Amino acid sequence: MNLIEILQHKTNLPKNIIENIIKLLDEGCTIPFIARYRKEFTNGASDEQLRVFEEVFEYSKKLIHRKDEIINLLKDKNFLDNKLLKNLDEASTLQALEDIYAPFKEKKSSRTTAAIENGLESLANIIQSMRYTLEECEQKAKSFLNENIKSADDAINGAKDIIAQRYADDFKSKEIIRNLIQNWGILEVSEGKEFDKNGLYLNFANTTEKIKYIKSHRVLAILRAVNEKQLNIKVEIDEKHILENIKKYKIPINANSSKELVFDAYKDGLKRLLLPTLKREAITNLKEKAGIEAIELFGKNLKELLQTAPLVNQIILGIDPGYKTGCKLAIINENGLFLDSAVIYPTKPKEDFFNSEKTVLEIIKKYKVTAIAIGNGTASRVTANFIDSLIKDNNLDIKYAIVSEIGASVYSASKIASQEYPNLDVTIRGAISIAQRLRDPMAALVKIDPKSLGIGQYQHDVNQKELSQKLENITIDLVNKVGVDLNSASYKLLSFISGISEKLAQNIVEHREKIKKFTTKAQLLKVKGIGEKAYIQSVGFLRIKDGLSILDNTAIHPEDYELTLKLQKNYAIEEIKDFEKVANELNTSVIKVKDIVNELLKPGYDVRIEFNSVKFSNDILDINDLKEGFILNGIVRNITDFGAFVDIGLKNDALLHISQISEKRISHPSEVLSINQNLENLKVISVDLEKQRVGISLK
């Protein structure tokens, strides 16, 4: 199969669509650009579908390259025949290719190599033909004696080593046993040398579980414990069943008595060579599969987090709560620009309520604050109660929300924070980050390494390169789907835009500072380093809210401005119903007409959902105040395979186990929950003061 045929087989896409996508990728078009502005060439494929295609495309190229390598190697060794070529051509995975090639690889020093070097391949062929009796085989073995092979038994044993290797190298036998292990294999977990009976892995020790059904989070936990030498693992399979099948399917009924030698060789090949390899492979595959699922979950959580709705047109007071050092305050305006900062002490040990209230009220009055963001870390609950009382006592028309501050300290000490706020203390930068997260979560969070955001599970145990790539792709796709304000975006946010590198993003910000603000998208072409290609790829995802043209505040690409003006001139946009008729009259595609009309009807539209806030119960100050049966509200901060972690206003998030999420059986928490979802009527079902853990239920 050629590349297009392989892609057709793996993606089920038509040949012309596959060719179109490959052509666009080869031209340097980005996934977001193709998904948004080349729909007519891809049959409207989404960015998610195109990412999957891209992965399959890259894998298929590796497959073909390796296939060509193996064919050339086999040609050079004069091993290639039509049957082998057919097997290679039909191989659809790299693993299948390597299985087919395995018998022809040069073996490292081994019993098989020694037997071949001593000229015993012909004897192996005689025995494996199973046309001779044991006595006849022993007689023929005598003709293979030499200085290394001293007896007929030595010759027969060497021949059996060759037969054993042949069995272990047979790609069909290998695939059968691989599938048996996958479907029927058992993972046995036992205590390791450094097992801690009071540790994290107590529930994993001395257990057995079918490989096919073991959950990804359990795999990653067990493998971490193995690395720490707390647990040992091994894969077990019913070898007796396999040996019975070997006798049944690989040893002819009418074979002569030499079949006993062949069966012994197959048995040796199975136990000494094949099973150890496939058992190690099964553990590797378990880890890879668990890693892939963990990365997918991390990506899904990140996407939901970045999709949290912005709080537009608000002046926001951000509060980073604390005890001894006080609560740090930072005020930002509607565009996210820093205005002022302060420190108050409404918490222990000072509990200076009078001056704290005075300072906050002065700030609210001076800057006309309309919303307050409170970090959910240390002293969050006490600070929230203080603000709640202040708002009620003074009849203020202000809403507040508890915002996850995880990663804020990482941002505060980062290079980008020092560039943005060079003259501010790191603690004030943290308060700014909290305020920015309420104003525009996506714009604030892209400045922080996603791995520092406290979402996902076992992130340090998965392939770090694949994790980083996945998270970067999700961020890129979402940033481009939402669009970015050209006049307020940080260089970091701009760097995720299609066609814009970090250097070009910095150049855009520098140019913006020179001209004060962009009034048209065309001005981008005057930015150092932005040529026609970068402009075409990026411009559709940028927005100018109060520019010279309303079209510059939409996702309509400038290449379609002329078409858009014709549409506006000849039709009442809101009355268009027959898109096909309009498309034919304008000599364009229906998809393009629909996209343009949608943008004209909602210029500046943000695809993210509406903002909602949560109010916590006022009577819970710390974990010591909790009792089983209490009813609380909370916000979902992280989703894992085994449940969700919910912010109920304490230092540590409470665990909502998968078994406590719904009365109905669910296979994964994400079927019901999403990141930043507000939950009401949460029932406390367990309180562990020693471990500072709280269990909650939605039932």
XYZ file of C-alpha atoms in Angstrom:
699
model
C 0.000 0.000 0.000
C 1.183 3.509 -0.757
C 0.796 6.456 1.614
C -2.635 7.517 0.340
C -3.979 3.949 0.536
C -2.690 3.554 4.105
C -4.309 6.854 5.112
C -7.591 5.824 3.465
C -7.502 2.577 5.437
C -6.671 4.284 8.753
C -8.884 7.397 8.477
C -11.778 6.339 6.210
C -11.453 9.701 4.444
C -11.933 9.988 0.647
C -8.781 10.081 -1.460
C -9.319 13.670 -2.649
C -9.761 14.991 0.911
C -6.580 13.205 2.036
C -4.666 14.694 -0.895
C -6.031 18.157 -0.114
C -5.011 18.010 3.545
C -1.517 16.737 2.708
C -1.086 19.520 0.137
C -2.156 22.181 2.653
C 0.188 20.779 5.326
C 3.068 20.650 2.824
C 2.399 24.313 1.969
C 2.983 25.184 5.622
C -0.633 25.778 6.605
C -1.362 25.284 10.302
C -4.110 23.032 11.657
C -6.204 25.965 13.001
C -5.934 27.763 9.642
C -6.952 24.673 7.657
C -9.841 23.942 10.053
C -11.226 27.496 9.868
C -10.366 28.820 6.410
C -10.000 25.810 4.134
C -13.153 23.880 5.048
C -14.166 23.387 1.418
C -10.967 21.365 0.890
C -11.393 19.175 3.977
C -15.151 18.582 3.974
C -15.390 20.748 7.096
C -12.980 18.723 9.246
C -12.560 20.156 12.768
C -9.211 20.947 14.349
C -9.583 17.819 16.528
C -10.108 15.637 13.429
C -7.180 17.283 11.670
C -4.914 16.678 14.675
C -5.819 12.981 14.550
C -5.138 12.981 10.806
C -1.776 14.669 11.387
C -0.774 11.958 13.887
C -1.838 9.182 11.512
C -0.082 10.946 8.632
C 3.228 11.206 10.522
C 2.968 7.585 11.722
C 2.164 6.356 8.206
C 5.202 8.151 6.789
C 7.379 6.392 9.386
C 5.699 3.099 8.487
C 6.440 3.469 4.781
C 10.005 4.621 5.451
C 10.679 1.607 7.675
C 8.982 -0.706 5.163
C 11.314 0.544 2.414
C 14.321 0.107 4.721
C 13.397 -3.511 5.510
C 12.704 -4.361 1.863
C 16.125 -3.007 0.842
C 17.844 -4.911 3.660
C 16.125 -8.147 2.637
C 17.008 -7.555 -1.017
C 20.658 -7.101 -0.105
C 20.602 -10.433 1.750
C 18.676 -12.187 -1.060
C 15.865 -13.104 1.336
C 13.047 -11.216 -0.365
C 10.411 -13.321 -2.129
C 6.820 -12.618 -3.202
C 5.281 -14.068 -0.031
C 7.504 -11.951 2.211
C 6.879 -8.858 0.090
C 3.116 -9.439 0.367
C 3.346 -9.768 4.170
C 5.354 -6.563 4.408
C 2.953 -4.710 2.123
C -0.043 -5.741 4.245
C 1.601 -4.753 7.554
C -0.277 -1.767 8.982
C 1.805 -1.153 12.120
C 5.494 -0.698 12.888
C 5.232 -3.597 15.347
C 3.910 -5.919 12.627
C 6.797 -4.870 10.358
C 9.386 -5.642 13.025
C 7.736 -9.011 13.736
C 8.020 -9.969 10.047
C 11.621 -8.781 9.871
C 12.704 -10.422 13.165
C 13.770 -13.826 11.682
C 16.168 -12.083 9.300
C 17.882 -9.851 11.816
C 21.402 -10.735 12.788
C 21.172 -12.432 16.162
C 23.379 -11.410 19.034
C 25.648 -14.090 20.442
C 23.281 -16.879 21.522
C 22.661 -20.594 21.465
C 20.918 -20.187 18.098
C 23.841 -18.293 16.582
C 26.298 -20.924 17.820
C 24.171 -23.727 16.343
C 23.959 -21.975 12.974
C 27.715 -21.312 12.975
C 28.242 -25.036 13.601
C 26.257 -25.892 10.480
C 23.174 -27.327 12.162
C 20.495 -25.558 10.089
C 20.154 -28.536 7.746
C 19.667 -30.874 10.701
C 17.041 -28.456 12.076
C 15.235 -28.655 8.716
C 15.331 -32.468 8.814
C 13.910 -32.612 12.348
C 11.315 -29.878 11.722
C 10.010 -31.707 8.634
C 8.717 -34.376 11.083
C 9.113 -37.083 8.381
C 11.653 -39.106 10.348
C 11.675 -41.219 13.478
C 13.730 -40.339 16.522
C 16.227 -43.047 15.607
C 16.590 -41.728 12.062
C 17.168 -38.197 13.361
C 19.839 -39.443 15.741
C 21.513 -41.314 12.881
C 21.492 -38.252 10.616
C 22.799 -36.083 13.476
C 26.064 -38.041 13.480
C 27.018 -36.561 10.110
C 27.034 -33.074 11.714
C 29.719 -33.793 14.289
C 32.783 -31.491 14.393
C 35.261 -30.112 16.921
C 32.456 -28.196 18.678
C 29.674 -30.772 18.242
C 30.980 -33.890 19.960
C 27.881 -36.107 19.954
C 24.566 -36.717 18.217
C 22.802 -35.321 21.303
C 24.831 -32.095 20.991
C 23.834 -31.845 17.328
C 20.156 -32.482 18.045
C 20.140 -29.984 20.925
C 21.744 -27.355 18.688
C 19.173 -28.051 15.960
C 16.392 -27.713 18.547
C 17.809 -24.292 19.537
C 17.428 -23.205 15.909
C 13.850 -24.552 15.759
C 13.058 -22.791 19.055
C 14.289 -19.503 17.594
C 12.282 -20.038 14.430
C 9.147 -20.553 16.495
C 9.873 -17.442 18.581
C 10.479 -15.419 15.390
C 7.335 -16.595 13.578
C 5.256 -13.410 13.321
C 1.931 -15.255 13.172
C 2.663 -17.252 16.356
C 3.905 -14.072 17.993
C 0.683 -12.215 17.156
C -1.506 -15.064 18.455
C 0.267 -15.169 21.824
C 0.402 -11.377 22.024
C -3.388 -11.331 21.689
C -3.739 -14.097 24.280
C -1.706 -12.066 26.780
C -3.686 -8.931 25.972
C -7.062 -10.656 26.412
C -6.345 -13.286 29.058
C -3.093 -12.272 30.726
C -3.027 -11.472 34.452
C -0.935 -8.775 36.140
C 0.248 -10.051 39.529
C 1.359 -7.386 42.025
C 3.366 -8.302 45.124
C 5.248 -6.490 47.861
C 8.692 -5.201 46.952
C 11.883 -4.925 48.994
C 11.022 -1.449 50.264
C 7.262 -1.926 50.665
C 5.695 0.435 53.210
C 2.710 -1.237 54.887
C 1.330 2.171 55.880
C 2.155 3.822 52.575
C 0.284 4.879 49.451
C 0.464 1.502 47.743
C -1.130 -0.683 50.407
C -4.249 -1.364 48.312
C -2.214 -2.425 45.276
C -0.029 -5.055 46.964
C -0.862 -8.769 46.637
C -3.504 -8.256 43.966
C -4.179 -9.813 40.584
C -6.010 -8.153 37.737
C -6.752 -8.982 34.132
C -4.486 -6.918 31.857
C -7.424 -6.181 29.580
C -9.438 -4.453 32.305
C -6.894 -2.738 34.540
C -7.547 1.017 34.791
C -4.934 3.452 33.535
C -4.561 5.298 36.829
C -3.892 1.957 38.585
C -1.251 1.038 35.998
C 0.583 4.337 36.492
C 0.390 4.069 40.282
C 1.685 0.479 40.252
C 4.540 1.286 37.869
C 5.545 4.253 40.005
C 5.628 1.913 43.021
C 7.741 -0.567 41.037
C 10.252 2.209 40.303
C 10.315 2.983 44.022
C 10.888 -0.740 44.728
C 7.756 -0.866 46.849
C 5.994 -3.301 44.535
C 6.962 -6.110 42.162
C 4.944 -7.102 39.107
C 4.814 -10.013 36.702
C 2.561 -11.091 33.867
C 1.058 -14.565 33.988
C -0.689 -16.492 31.193
C -2.041 -20.044 30.950
C 1.011 -21.700 29.361
C -0.642 -25.116 29.428
C -3.375 -23.816 27.112
C -0.779 -22.401 24.695
C 1.161 -25.681 24.621
C -2.039 -27.617 23.917
C -2.710 -25.302 20.965
C 0.844 -25.791 19.694
C 0.301 -29.560 19.711
C -3.094 -29.161 18.071
C -2.233 -26.649 15.334
C 1.526 -26.868 14.714
C 2.200 -30.596 15.034
C 0.517 -32.701 12.294
C -1.358 -35.785 13.576
C 0.388 -38.036 11.104
C 3.869 -36.659 11.878
C 6.606 -39.138 12.704
C 8.126 -39.578 16.140
C 10.578 -36.675 15.578
C 7.581 -34.464 16.382
C 8.575 -34.948 20.029
C 11.852 -33.135 19.326
C 9.970 -30.387 17.489
C 7.448 -29.974 20.297
C 10.286 -29.752 22.865
C 11.908 -27.062 20.687
C 8.645 -25.121 20.341
C 8.098 -25.391 24.096
C 11.618 -24.057 24.722
C 11.069 -21.253 22.187
C 7.833 -20.330 23.927
C 9.137 -20.343 27.515
C 12.731 -19.165 27.043
C 12.386 -16.742 24.151
C 8.861 -15.697 23.220
C 6.926 -15.372 26.487
C 9.564 -13.310 28.362
C 9.723 -10.900 25.410
C 5.949 -10.617 25.056
C 5.414 -10.261 28.809
C 7.877 -7.348 28.907
C 6.138 -5.933 25.855
C 2.736 -6.275 27.577
C 3.956 -4.168 30.508
C 5.408 -1.607 28.084
C 2.109 -1.515 26.199
C 0.183 -1.122 29.458
C 2.371 1.842 30.358
C 2.024 3.394 26.898
C -1.742 2.930 26.843
C -2.101 4.332 30.358
C 0.170 7.213 29.402
C -1.876 8.005 26.302
C -5.121 7.957 28.296
C -3.597 10.124 31.031
C -2.381 12.612 28.420
C -5.829 12.654 26.794
C -7.444 13.316 30.177
C -4.929 16.070 30.945
C -5.684 17.604 27.559
C -9.435 17.453 28.099
C -9.085 19.104 31.513
C -6.846 21.821 30.081
C -9.318 22.518 27.298
C -12.175 22.891 29.787
C -10.042 25.120 32.012
C -9.052 27.397 29.131
C -12.672 27.523 27.961
C -13.786 29.064 31.268
C -15.797 32.145 30.410
C -14.140 35.569 30.674
C -15.575 38.369 32.789
C -15.682 41.208 30.266
C -15.908 44.954 30.812
C -15.131 44.707 34.532
C -12.623 46.407 36.806
C -11.339 43.588 38.983
C -9.748 43.492 42.409
C -7.544 40.416 42.763
C -6.782 39.130 46.275
C -3.991 36.693 47.114
C -4.953 35.602 50.672
C -2.423 35.060 53.439
C -1.983 35.051 57.199
C 1.253 36.534 58.572
C 2.170 38.454 55.427
C -1.406 39.640 54.883
C -3.602 39.600 51.794
C -2.057 41.126 48.673
C -4.391 43.225 46.513
C -4.060 44.154 42.832
C -6.475 46.089 40.637
C -6.742 45.672 36.848
C -8.927 47.580 34.385
C -11.274 46.318 31.653
C -8.320 45.628 29.344
C -6.325 43.790 32.006
C -3.889 46.649 32.668
C -2.503 46.886 36.199
C -3.701 49.967 38.110
C -2.644 49.710 41.746
C -1.810 47.408 44.672
C -2.110 47.224 48.465
C -1.829 44.855 51.425
C -4.502 44.220 54.086
C -4.548 42.114 57.290
C -8.071 40.774 57.942
C -6.717 37.333 58.882
C -4.832 35.961 61.871
C -2.664 36.948 63.632
C -3.497 40.653 63.159
C -7.201 40.464 62.247
C -7.190 44.213 61.514
C -10.741 44.327 60.164
C -11.191 48.094 60.489
C -8.199 49.173 58.378
C -8.627 46.251 55.976
C -12.230 47.246 55.263
C -11.247 50.902 54.945
C -8.521 50.088 52.386
C -10.771 47.843 50.291
C -13.627 50.382 50.267
C -11.242 53.169 49.217
C -9.944 51.023 46.354
C -13.466 50.094 45.238
C -14.525 53.752 45.231
C -11.362 55.106 43.592
C -11.181 52.582 40.749
C -14.896 51.747 40.499
C -14.218 48.033 41.091
C -17.070 45.830 39.845
C -15.771 42.310 40.621
C -13.440 40.630 43.088
C -11.298 37.510 42.533
C -10.046 35.652 45.619
C -7.327 33.025 45.391
C -8.289 29.620 46.777
C -5.081 28.898 48.689
C -4.094 29.531 52.298
C -6.580 31.757 54.176
C -9.008 31.741 51.231
C -12.036 30.848 53.313
C -11.417 33.539 55.943
C -10.725 36.147 53.261
C -13.888 35.175 51.357
C -15.944 35.570 54.534
C -14.393 39.000 55.133
C -15.221 40.145 51.584
C -18.704 38.635 51.742
C -19.462 40.553 54.951
C -17.952 43.756 53.544
C -20.172 43.584 50.467
C -23.323 42.900 52.508
C -22.601 45.465 55.251
C -22.000 48.217 52.712
C -24.741 47.216 50.250
C -22.240 46.997 47.396
C -23.295 45.844 43.937
C -20.207 43.709 43.486
C -19.818 40.003 42.846
C -16.887 37.911 43.963
C -15.571 34.493 42.967
C -13.052 32.054 44.360
C -10.376 31.516 41.716
C -7.890 28.655 41.549
C -4.488 30.134 42.262
C -2.498 27.015 41.439
C 0.433 28.008 39.263
C 0.181 31.685 40.278
C 3.444 31.453 42.204
C 5.069 29.814 39.175
C 3.923 32.722 37.018
C 4.980 35.332 39.631
C 8.596 34.191 39.510
C 8.652 33.564 35.758
C 10.539 35.433 33.064
C 7.333 36.640 31.433
C 6.050 38.082 34.758
C 9.288 39.978 35.315
C 9.043 41.347 31.766
C 5.401 42.390 32.240
C 5.808 43.832 35.754
C 9.539 44.490 36.282
C 9.062 46.856 39.228
C 6.522 44.814 41.206
C 7.070 42.342 44.030
C 6.348 38.690 43.187
C 3.465 38.639 45.686
C 1.703 41.491 43.867
C 2.273 39.717 40.562
C 0.463 36.744 42.104
C -2.540 38.924 42.963
C -2.523 40.308 39.406
C -2.539 36.755 38.037
C -5.556 35.906 40.220
C -7.428 38.971 38.927
C -6.437 38.159 35.337
C -7.775 34.608 35.720
C -11.215 35.988 36.461
C -11.049 38.554 33.655
C -9.780 36.151 30.955
C -8.694 32.690 32.161
C -7.242 31.698 28.804
C -5.103 34.839 28.478
C -3.777 34.409 32.030
C -3.232 30.653 32.037
C -1.309 30.403 28.751
C 1.531 32.204 30.535
C 1.948 29.212 32.858
C 3.294 25.765 32.006
C 0.125 23.602 31.875
C 1.898 20.976 33.963
C 1.862 23.474 36.860
C -1.929 23.903 36.787
C -2.842 20.919 38.970
C -4.999 19.131 36.426
C -4.703 15.527 35.238
C -3.093 12.543 36.938
C 0.408 11.053 37.189
C 1.708 13.696 34.779
C 5.351 13.020 35.688
C 4.986 9.316 34.848
C 3.985 9.747 31.201
C 5.992 10.570 28.089
C 6.908 14.210 28.700
C 7.493 15.054 25.048
C 4.080 13.670 24.039
C 2.395 15.408 26.988
C 3.948 18.776 26.119
C 2.990 18.404 22.453
C -0.592 17.475 23.310
C -1.037 20.390 25.692
C 0.563 22.817 23.257
C -1.730 21.657 20.429
C -4.826 21.998 22.620
C -3.789 25.489 23.686
C -3.046 26.522 20.098
C -6.348 25.182 18.779
C -8.423 26.794 21.513
C -6.656 30.175 21.397
C -7.255 30.312 17.655
C -10.862 29.176 18.000
C -11.557 31.953 20.520
C -9.467 34.627 18.817
C -7.143 37.187 20.378
C -7.494 40.941 20.892
C -4.577 42.422 18.972
C -4.428 45.510 21.182
C -4.374 43.908 24.631
C -2.907 40.396 24.245
C 0.426 39.551 25.850
C 3.199 38.320 23.591
C 2.749 34.864 25.146
C -0.914 34.706 24.136
C -0.081 36.017 20.648
C 2.599 33.327 20.267
C -0.138 30.651 20.188
C -1.785 32.256 17.159
C -1.448 30.394 13.873
C 1.704 31.446 12.012
C 3.063 33.589 14.887
C 6.291 32.525 16.598
C 7.300 33.839 20.005
C 9.754 36.227 18.344
C 7.090 37.568 15.966
C 4.714 37.936 18.935
C 7.282 40.071 20.746
C 7.723 42.142 17.574
C 3.938 42.712 17.428
C 3.888 43.968 21.037
C 6.872 46.270 20.392
C 5.195 47.667 17.258
C 1.935 48.141 19.190
C 3.756 50.181 21.826
C 5.188 52.419 19.097
C 1.884 53.089 17.316
C -0.190 53.043 20.560
C -2.752 50.660 19.036
C -3.681 48.803 15.860
C -6.619 50.282 13.961
C -6.558 47.848 11.015
C -5.338 44.292 10.562
C -3.392 45.415 7.504
C -0.969 47.208 9.859
C 0.357 43.788 10.833
C 2.289 43.738 7.567
C 4.385 46.621 8.923
C 5.534 44.532 11.901
C 9.132 43.384 11.594
C 9.326 39.773 10.422
C 5.692 39.350 9.384
C 5.546 38.535 5.704
C 2.676 37.533 3.481
C 2.695 33.889 4.638
C 2.621 34.658 8.396
C -0.010 37.341 7.762
C -2.331 34.963 5.880
C -1.985 32.235 8.516
C -2.535 34.531 11.522
C -4.734 37.482 10.610
C -8.095 35.702 10.754
C -7.573 34.785 14.397
C -6.809 38.336 15.550
C -9.404 40.903 16.601
C -9.499 44.708 16.748
C -12.458 45.735 18.891
C -12.720 49.386 17.932
C -10.879 49.479 14.630
C -11.723 51.247 11.377
C -13.642 48.229 10.065
C -16.152 46.080 11.920
C -14.814 43.143 9.899
C -11.532 43.399 11.809
C -13.449 42.383 14.951
C -14.594 39.112 13.375
C -13.095 35.789 12.321
C -13.682 36.704 8.666
C -10.368 36.461 6.830
C -9.267 39.591 4.913
C -9.030 37.398 1.807
C -12.836 37.217 2.052
C -13.476 40.914 2.751
C -14.395 41.611 -0.873
C -16.832 38.680 -0.869
C -18.249 39.874 2.467
C -18.863 43.388 1.141
C -20.738 41.918 -1.841
C -22.803 39.833 0.557
C -23.624 42.883 2.689
C -24.468 44.983 -0.358
C -26.737 42.474 -2.126
C -28.476 40.686 0.730
C -30.148 41.343 4.076
C -27.777 39.252 6.172
C -30.228 38.333 8.924
C -32.812 37.184 6.353
C -30.598 34.746 4.409
C -32.117 31.256 4.523
C -31.110 29.651 1.203
C -27.332 29.535 1.598
C -26.834 27.348 -1.468
C -28.597 29.890 -3.710
C -26.488 32.750 -2.310
C -23.279 30.721 -2.677
C -24.061 29.970 -6.329
C -24.852 33.619 -7.044
C -21.557 34.730 -5.467
C -19.575 31.849 -7.013
C -18.335 30.558 -3.661
C -18.960 27.670 -1.252
C -21.951 27.205 1.046
C -19.575 26.658 3.983
C -17.920 30.021 3.391
C -21.233 31.880 3.126
C -22.477 30.328 6.387
C -19.273 31.237 8.241
C -19.335 34.839 7.015
C -23.022 35.299 7.864
C -22.480 33.892 11.375
C -19.630 36.322 11.971
C -21.579 39.321 10.639
C -24.498 38.508 12.926
C -22.221 38.286 15.999
C -19.096 40.460 15.576
C -16.655 39.992 18.450
C -18.505 36.893 19.668
C -16.626 34.797 22.245
C -17.284 31.066 22.027
C -16.673 30.585 25.753
C -19.628 30.082 28.040
C -21.098 32.738 30.340
C -19.353 33.429 33.608
C -20.857 32.029 36.785
C -19.658 32.349 40.365
C -19.951 30.239 43.480
C -20.659 31.318 47.049
C -19.295 29.084 49.752
C -21.040 28.346 53.054
C -19.956 30.918 55.637
C -19.828 28.592 58.624
C -16.906 26.435 57.527
C -13.550 28.000 58.367
C -11.237 24.974 58.312
C -11.331 21.192 58.247
C -11.845 21.040 62.026
C -15.290 22.637 61.570
C -16.431 19.886 59.189
C -18.658 17.014 60.215
C -20.063 14.101 58.240
C -23.448 15.041 56.817
C -22.635 18.740 56.258
C -23.928 20.147 52.942
C -21.547 22.391 50.964
C -21.017 24.047 47.599
C -17.822 23.752 45.577
C -15.995 24.053 42.279
C -14.459 21.167 40.303
C -10.730 21.853 40.024
C -9.414 18.570 38.629
C -10.866 15.433 37.037
C -9.119 12.050 37.138
C -10.108 8.516 36.148
C -11.145 7.718 39.712
C -13.056 10.882 40.584
C -12.839 14.659 40.872
C -11.124 17.051 43.257
C -13.489 19.777 44.409
C -12.554 23.119 45.958
C -14.801 23.533 49.017
C -12.784 26.428 50.425
C -10.203 24.456 52.419
C -6.461 24.277 51.846
C -6.814 20.839 50.219
C -9.508 19.986 47.692
C -12.070 17.345 48.681
C -12.306 14.045 46.792
C -15.542 13.271 44.978
C -14.993 9.597 44.150
C -16.475 8.242 40.908
C -18.785 6.019 42.970
C -20.255 9.124 44.660
C -20.898 11.238 41.550
C -24.162 9.815 40.293
C -26.926 7.392 41.191
C -26.483 5.983 37.686
C -23.403 3.954 36.799
C -20.820 6.016 34.903
C -17.571 4.855 33.331
C -15.709 8.153 33.781
C -16.246 11.311 35.879
C -15.996 13.495 32.748
C -19.345 12.095 31.587
C -20.983 14.212 34.295
C -18.422 16.790 35.451
C -16.247 19.462 33.861
C -13.420 21.677 35.095
C -14.633 24.809 36.960
C -18.167 23.421 37.191
C -20.088 24.729 40.200
C -21.539 21.982 42.381
C -24.261 22.458 44.976
C -25.560 20.209 47.766
C -22.307 18.328 48.239
C -22.567 16.013 51.211
C -19.540 15.434 53.437
C -19.142 11.649 53.874
C -15.703 11.429 55.496
C -13.259 13.702 57.347
C -9.678 12.539 58.014
C -8.047 15.177 60.237
C -4.700 13.361 60.369
C -4.285 13.248 56.586
C -6.298 16.457 56.045
C -8.607 14.695 53.591
C -12.311 15.196 52.993
C -14.625 12.862 51.068
C -17.816 14.243 49.527
C -20.804 12.899 47.621
C -23.381 14.156 45.127
C -25.758 11.299 45.926
